[in-house]
Amino acid sequence: MKHKPLREQVIVITGASSGIGLATARMAAERGARVVMAARSGDALARIRAEIEGIGGKAIDVVADVGRRADVQAVADRAEATFGGFDTWVNVAGGSIYGRLREISDADHERLVQTNFWGTVYGSLVATEHLRQHGGALINVGSIASDLAFPFQGMYAASKHAVKGFTDALRMELMYEKAPVSVTLIKPASIDTPLPQRARNYMDREPSLPPPIYPPEEVANAILHAAVHPQRDIFVGGAGKAFTAGKEFAPGAYDYLAPAIIALQKRASAPRNPDGALHAPVAAGEMRGDPPLPVMRTSAYTRATLHPLAAAAGLVGIGAATALAVLSNAPGRRRPL
């Protein structure tokens, strides 16, 4: 299945006021797409829309809480009223909680699942009702936590596991119906976004992300690639793929990494904003965070998976060059002067 070029598409992005959602909105607009941005932070969305319009792009912003189905439906209705519909829907909105599972309140757990899981469910079901008739792409942003557990982010991992199960089941149902809709699950590793600073934090330290950390533009590029050239799953960050494969090979051994994983999620400084943005929008409008470690420039692994034929050709070329070098140095073979 192949979809329209980006310059001919209308793309809906939830969680567009910060992090991966903001990176995707900016990149989509730069590539000529019309963008429908949704988030809880109205002021931040208005600034981002003005920024996009300032470079000649087209965008609208809709204040919405993805944890409420009526709000999600309102986003789709605005896209229909303004642009006549949409071609790609991207579910990005989400958050996290840092702390021991037994210490976190039921209200916080419920709110996280309402945003991460039910927000994705509502977005997916609303989007596919439209896309069934017109064709297009549904793209859900999961995480390597869709396949791995992270102690001290236990409910985040649980919600992303649930997103994976829901996304896979929905894809199968759409295939059974022969609906012209592609469904992609994006699985980022640690990404340089404000997610740690916006998370609800029960720890006595400021939260952090385990290295290596990749730029949000890598995720945005993968999302927009899938909007035109669908793929079932896309890992963003080769380290994430390696950890997932290692866990599948030796799940018991992965469990013993708990002390290291917990340590890597703590910075040396005291918490700055323990409440975060779990229940109310705060500090929106930033694409990147402030990790204490250097951020990778790109992910060679992800770039290769987006263009598998080019990657295969490169491997063949490397193999041919290697074989030629071996043969040219074989015993008894004369070397050119």
Coordinates of C-alpha atoms in Angstrom, one line a residue:
M1 CA 0.0 0.0 0.0
K2 CA 1.3 3.5 -0.9
H3 CA -0.3 6.8 0.0
K4 CA -0.3 10.3 -1.4
P5 CA 2.9 12.4 -1.3
L6 CA 3.2 14.4 1.9
R7 CA 2.6 17.7 0.0
E8 CA -0.9 16.5 -0.9
Q9 CA -1.8 15.2 2.6
V10 CA -3.7 16.5 5.6
I11 CA -2.1 15.1 8.7
V12 CA -3.6 15.0 12.2
I13 CA -1.2 14.9 15.1
T14 CA -2.1 14.6 18.7
G15 CA 0.3 15.7 21.4
A16 CA 1.5 18.3 19.0
S17 CA 2.5 20.9 21.6
S18 CA 5.8 19.4 22.6
G19 CA 8.4 16.6 21.9
I20 CA 7.8 14.1 19.1
G21 CA 4.4 15.6 18.2
L22 CA 5.9 19.1 17.8
A23 CA 8.8 17.8 15.8
T24 CA 6.4 15.9 13.5
A25 CA 4.1 18.9 13.0
R26 CA 7.0 21.2 12.1
M27 CA 8.6 18.6 9.7
A28 CA 5.2 17.8 8.1
A29 CA 4.5 21.5 7.4
E30 CA 8.0 22.0 6.0
R31 CA 7.4 19.2 3.6
G32 CA 4.2 20.7 2.4
A33 CA 1.5 18.9 4.3
R34 CA -1.5 20.7 5.9
V35 CA -1.4 20.0 9.6
V36 CA -4.1 19.6 12.3
M37 CA -2.5 19.9 15.7
A38 CA -4.2 18.8 18.9
A39 CA -3.1 19.1 22.5
R40 CA -4.3 20.4 25.9
S41 CA -2.0 23.5 25.7
G42 CA -3.9 26.1 23.7
D43 CA -1.4 28.9 24.1
A44 CA 1.5 26.7 22.9
L45 CA -0.5 25.4 19.9
A46 CA -1.4 28.9 18.9
R47 CA 2.3 29.9 18.9
I48 CA 3.3 26.8 16.9
R49 CA 0.5 27.5 14.3
A50 CA 1.7 31.1 13.9
E51 CA 5.3 29.8 13.4
I52 CA 4.1 27.3 10.7
E53 CA 2.1 30.0 9.0
G54 CA 5.1 32.3 9.2
I55 CA 7.0 30.0 6.9
G56 CA 4.1 29.6 4.4
G57 CA 2.6 26.4 5.9
K58 CA -1.0 25.6 6.6
A59 CA -2.1 24.5 10.1
I60 CA -5.0 24.6 12.5
D61 CA -4.9 23.9 16.2
V62 CA -7.5 22.2 18.3
V63 CA -7.4 22.2 22.1
A64 CA -8.3 18.6 23.1
D65 CA -7.7 16.0 25.8
V66 CA -7.2 12.7 24.1
G67 CA -8.5 10.9 27.2
R68 CA -12.0 12.1 26.3
R69 CA -13.5 10.6 23.2
A70 CA -15.7 13.7 22.5
D71 CA -12.5 15.9 22.3
V72 CA -10.9 13.4 19.9
Q73 CA -14.1 13.4 17.7
A74 CA -14.0 17.3 17.7
V75 CA -10.4 17.1 16.3
A76 CA -11.6 14.9 13.4
D77 CA -14.6 17.2 12.9
R78 CA -12.4 20.3 12.7
A79 CA -10.2 18.6 10.1
E80 CA -13.3 17.7 8.1
A81 CA -14.7 21.2 8.3
T82 CA -11.4 23.0 7.5
F83 CA -9.6 20.7 5.0
G84 CA -12.4 18.3 3.9
G85 CA -10.9 15.4 5.9
F86 CA -7.5 13.9 6.5
D87 CA -5.1 11.3 5.0
T88 CA -2.9 10.4 8.0
W89 CA -3.7 10.4 11.8
V90 CA -0.8 10.2 14.2
N91 CA -1.4 9.3 17.9
V92 CA 1.5 10.8 19.8
A93 CA 0.0 12.2 23.0
G94 CA 1.3 10.5 26.1
G95 CA 3.2 10.8 29.4
S96 CA 4.9 8.9 32.1
I97 CA 5.2 8.3 35.8
Y98 CA 8.5 7.7 37.6
G99 CA 8.5 5.7 40.8
R100 CA 7.8 2.3 42.4
L101 CA 4.4 0.9 41.4
R102 CA 3.3 0.3 45.0
E103 CA 3.9 4.0 45.8
I104 CA 1.9 5.5 43.0
S105 CA -1.7 6.5 43.6
D106 CA -4.6 4.8 41.8
A107 CA -5.6 8.2 40.4
D108 CA -2.2 8.8 38.8
H109 CA -2.1 5.3 37.4
E110 CA -5.6 5.7 35.9
R111 CA -4.8 9.1 34.4
L112 CA -1.7 7.8 32.7
V113 CA -3.6 4.8 31.2
Q114 CA -6.5 7.1 30.1
T115 CA -4.0 9.3 28.1
N116 CA -1.5 6.7 26.8
F117 CA -3.9 3.8 26.1
W118 CA -7.4 5.2 25.8
G119 CA -6.2 8.3 24.0
T120 CA -4.6 6.0 21.4
V121 CA -7.8 3.9 21.2
Y122 CA -10.1 6.9 20.8
G123 CA -7.8 8.4 18.2
S124 CA -7.5 5.1 16.3
L125 CA -11.2 4.4 16.2
V126 CA -12.2 7.9 15.3
A127 CA -9.6 8.1 12.6
T128 CA -10.3 4.7 11.0
E129 CA -14.0 5.5 10.6
H130 CA -13.0 8.3 8.2
L131 CA -10.0 6.4 6.7
R132 CA -12.2 3.4 5.8
Q133 CA -14.0 5.6 3.3
H134 CA -11.1 7.6 1.9
G135 CA -8.0 5.5 2.5
G136 CA -4.9 6.6 4.4
A137 CA -2.5 5.8 7.3
L138 CA -3.0 5.4 11.0
I139 CA 0.3 5.8 12.9
N140 CA 0.5 5.0 16.6
V141 CA 3.6 6.0 18.6
G142 CA 4.4 3.2 21.1
S143 CA 7.8 2.7 22.5
I144 CA 10.4 0.0 23.0
A145 CA 8.5 -0.2 26.2
S146 CA 5.8 -1.9 24.1
D147 CA 8.2 -4.9 24.2
L148 CA 10.3 -4.2 27.3
A149 CA 9.5 -3.5 30.9
F150 CA 11.1 -0.6 32.7
P151 CA 11.2 -0.7 36.5
F152 CA 10.2 2.7 38.0
Q153 CA 8.2 3.4 34.8
G154 CA 6.1 0.3 35.2
M155 CA 2.6 1.7 34.3
Y156 CA 4.1 3.5 31.3
A157 CA 5.5 0.2 30.0
A158 CA 2.1 -1.5 30.7
S159 CA 0.3 1.2 28.8
K160 CA 2.6 0.8 25.8
H161 CA 2.3 -3.0 25.9
A162 CA -1.5 -2.4 25.7
V163 CA -1.1 0.0 22.8
K164 CA 0.9 -2.6 20.9
G165 CA -1.8 -5.3 21.5
F166 CA -4.6 -2.9 20.4
T167 CA -2.7 -1.7 17.3
D168 CA -1.9 -5.2 16.2
A169 CA -5.5 -6.4 16.6
L170 CA -7.0 -3.3 14.8
R171 CA -4.6 -3.9 11.9
M172 CA -5.7 -7.4 11.5
E173 CA -9.4 -6.4 11.6
L174 CA -8.8 -3.7 8.9
M175 CA -7.0 -6.3 6.8
Y176 CA -9.9 -8.7 7.2
E177 CA -12.3 -6.0 6.0
K178 CA -9.9 -5.1 3.1
A179 CA -10.0 -1.5 4.3
P180 CA -7.6 0.8 2.5
V181 CA -5.9 1.8 5.7
S182 CA -2.3 1.1 6.7
V183 CA -1.5 0.8 10.4
T184 CA 2.0 1.4 11.7
L185 CA 3.4 1.2 15.3
I186 CA 6.5 3.4 15.9
K187 CA 8.7 2.2 18.7
P188 CA 11.2 4.9 19.8
A189 CA 14.1 4.2 22.2
S190 CA 15.1 7.1 24.5
I191 CA 14.3 10.4 22.7
D192 CA 15.5 13.9 23.6
T193 CA 12.1 15.4 24.5
P194 CA 10.7 17.1 27.7
L195 CA 9.0 13.8 28.7
P196 CA 11.1 13.3 31.9
Q197 CA 10.5 16.9 33.0
R198 CA 6.7 16.6 32.3
A199 CA 6.3 13.2 34.0
R200 CA 4.7 12.7 37.4
N201 CA 7.7 12.0 39.6
Y202 CA 7.7 10.0 42.9
M203 CA 11.4 9.6 43.1
D204 CA 13.8 11.7 45.2
R205 CA 15.8 12.6 42.1
E206 CA 15.1 14.4 38.9
P207 CA 14.1 11.8 36.2
S208 CA 16.2 11.0 33.2
L209 CA 16.3 8.6 30.2
P210 CA 18.6 5.7 29.8
P211 CA 21.3 6.2 27.0
P212 CA 21.7 6.3 24.1
I213 CA 19.3 9.1 23.4
Y214 CA 18.2 10.0 19.9
P215 CA 16.8 13.3 18.5
P216 CA 13.0 13.8 18.1
E217 CA 13.5 14.5 14.4
E218 CA 14.4 10.8 13.9
V219 CA 11.0 9.8 15.1
A220 CA 9.3 12.5 13.1
N221 CA 11.1 11.3 10.0
A222 CA 10.0 7.7 10.6
I223 CA 6.4 8.8 11.1
L224 CA 6.3 10.8 7.9
H225 CA 7.9 8.0 6.0
A226 CA 5.2 5.7 7.2
A227 CA 2.5 8.2 6.1
V228 CA 3.6 7.6 2.5
H229 CA 5.4 4.2 2.6
P230 CA 3.7 2.2 5.3
Q231 CA 5.6 -0.3 7.4
R232 CA 4.2 -2.5 10.1
D233 CA 6.6 -1.6 12.9
I234 CA 9.5 0.9 13.0
F235 CA 12.1 1.0 15.7
V236 CA 13.7 4.4 16.2
G237 CA 17.2 3.8 17.6
G238 CA 19.3 0.7 16.9
A239 CA 20.0 0.3 20.6
G240 CA 16.3 -0.2 21.3
K241 CA 16.1 -2.9 18.7
A242 CA 19.1 -4.6 20.2
F243 CA 17.7 -4.5 23.7
T244 CA 14.4 -5.9 22.5
A245 CA 16.1 -8.7 20.6
G246 CA 18.3 -9.5 23.6
K247 CA 15.3 -9.7 25.9
E248 CA 13.5 -12.1 23.6
F249 CA 16.6 -14.3 23.5
A250 CA 17.2 -14.2 27.3
P251 CA 14.3 -12.7 29.2
G252 CA 15.6 -13.9 32.6
A253 CA 18.9 -12.2 32.0
Y254 CA 17.1 -8.9 31.1
D255 CA 15.3 -9.0 34.5
Y256 CA 18.7 -8.8 36.3
L257 CA 19.4 -5.5 34.6
A258 CA 16.8 -3.8 37.0
P259 CA 19.4 -2.1 39.2
A260 CA 21.2 -0.6 36.3
I261 CA 18.0 0.5 34.5
I262 CA 16.7 2.2 37.7
A263 CA 20.0 4.0 38.2
L264 CA 20.0 5.3 34.7
Q265 CA 16.6 6.9 35.2
K266 CA 17.8 9.1 38.0
R267 CA 19.8 12.3 37.8
A268 CA 22.0 13.6 40.6
S269 CA 19.8 16.7 41.2
A270 CA 16.6 17.0 43.2
P271 CA 13.2 16.9 41.5
R272 CA 12.2 20.2 39.8
N273 CA 8.5 19.6 39.2
P274 CA 7.2 16.4 40.7
D275 CA 3.6 17.0 39.6
G276 CA 4.6 17.2 36.0
A277 CA 1.9 17.5 33.3
L278 CA 0.0 14.4 34.1
H279 CA -3.2 16.1 35.2
A280 CA -2.8 19.6 33.7
P281 CA -0.7 21.0 30.9
V282 CA 2.5 22.7 31.9
A283 CA 5.7 23.9 30.2
A284 CA 4.5 23.1 26.7
G285 CA 6.0 24.3 23.5
E286 CA 9.5 22.7 23.7
M287 CA 10.6 20.0 21.3
R288 CA 13.7 18.9 23.2
G289 CA 14.5 18.3 26.9
D290 CA 17.8 18.8 28.7
P291 CA 19.4 15.4 29.1
P292 CA 22.6 15.2 31.0
L293 CA 24.2 13.1 28.3
P294 CA 25.1 13.8 24.6
V295 CA 22.3 13.1 22.1
M296 CA 23.0 10.9 19.0
R297 CA 22.8 12.8 15.7
T298 CA 20.8 10.1 13.9
S299 CA 20.0 6.4 14.0
A300 CA 21.8 4.6 11.1
Y301 CA 19.7 1.5 11.9
T302 CA 16.4 3.4 11.6
R303 CA 17.5 5.1 8.4
A304 CA 18.4 1.7 6.9
T305 CA 15.0 0.1 7.9
L306 CA 13.2 3.0 6.2
H307 CA 15.0 2.3 2.9
P308 CA 15.6 -1.5 3.0
L309 CA 16.5 -1.8 -0.7
A310 CA 19.1 0.9 -0.5
A311 CA 20.5 -0.7 2.7
A312 CA 20.6 -4.1 1.0
A313 CA 22.4 -2.7 -2.0
G314 CA 24.9 -1.1 0.3
L315 CA 25.5 -4.4 2.0
V316 CA 26.0 -6.1 -1.3
G317 CA 28.4 -3.4 -2.3
I318 CA 30.4 -3.9 0.9
G319 CA 30.4 -7.6 0.4
A320 CA 31.6 -7.4 -3.2
A321 CA 34.4 -5.0 -2.3
T322 CA 35.4 -7.3 0.5
A323 CA 35.4 -10.3 -1.8
L324 CA 37.5 -8.4 -4.4
A325 CA 40.0 -7.4 -1.7
V326 CA 40.3 -11.0 -0.5
L327 CA 40.8 -12.4 -4.0
S328 CA 43.3 -9.7 -5.0
N329 CA 45.4 -10.8 -2.0
A330 CA 45.0 -14.5 -2.5
P331 CA 48.3 -16.6 -2.6
G332 CA 49.6 -17.1 -6.1
R333 CA 47.7 -14.2 -7.6
R334 CA 49.8 -11.6 -9.3
R335 CA 49.3 -8.1 -8.1
P336 CA 49.2 -5.2 -10.7
L337 CA 52.3 -3.0 -10.6

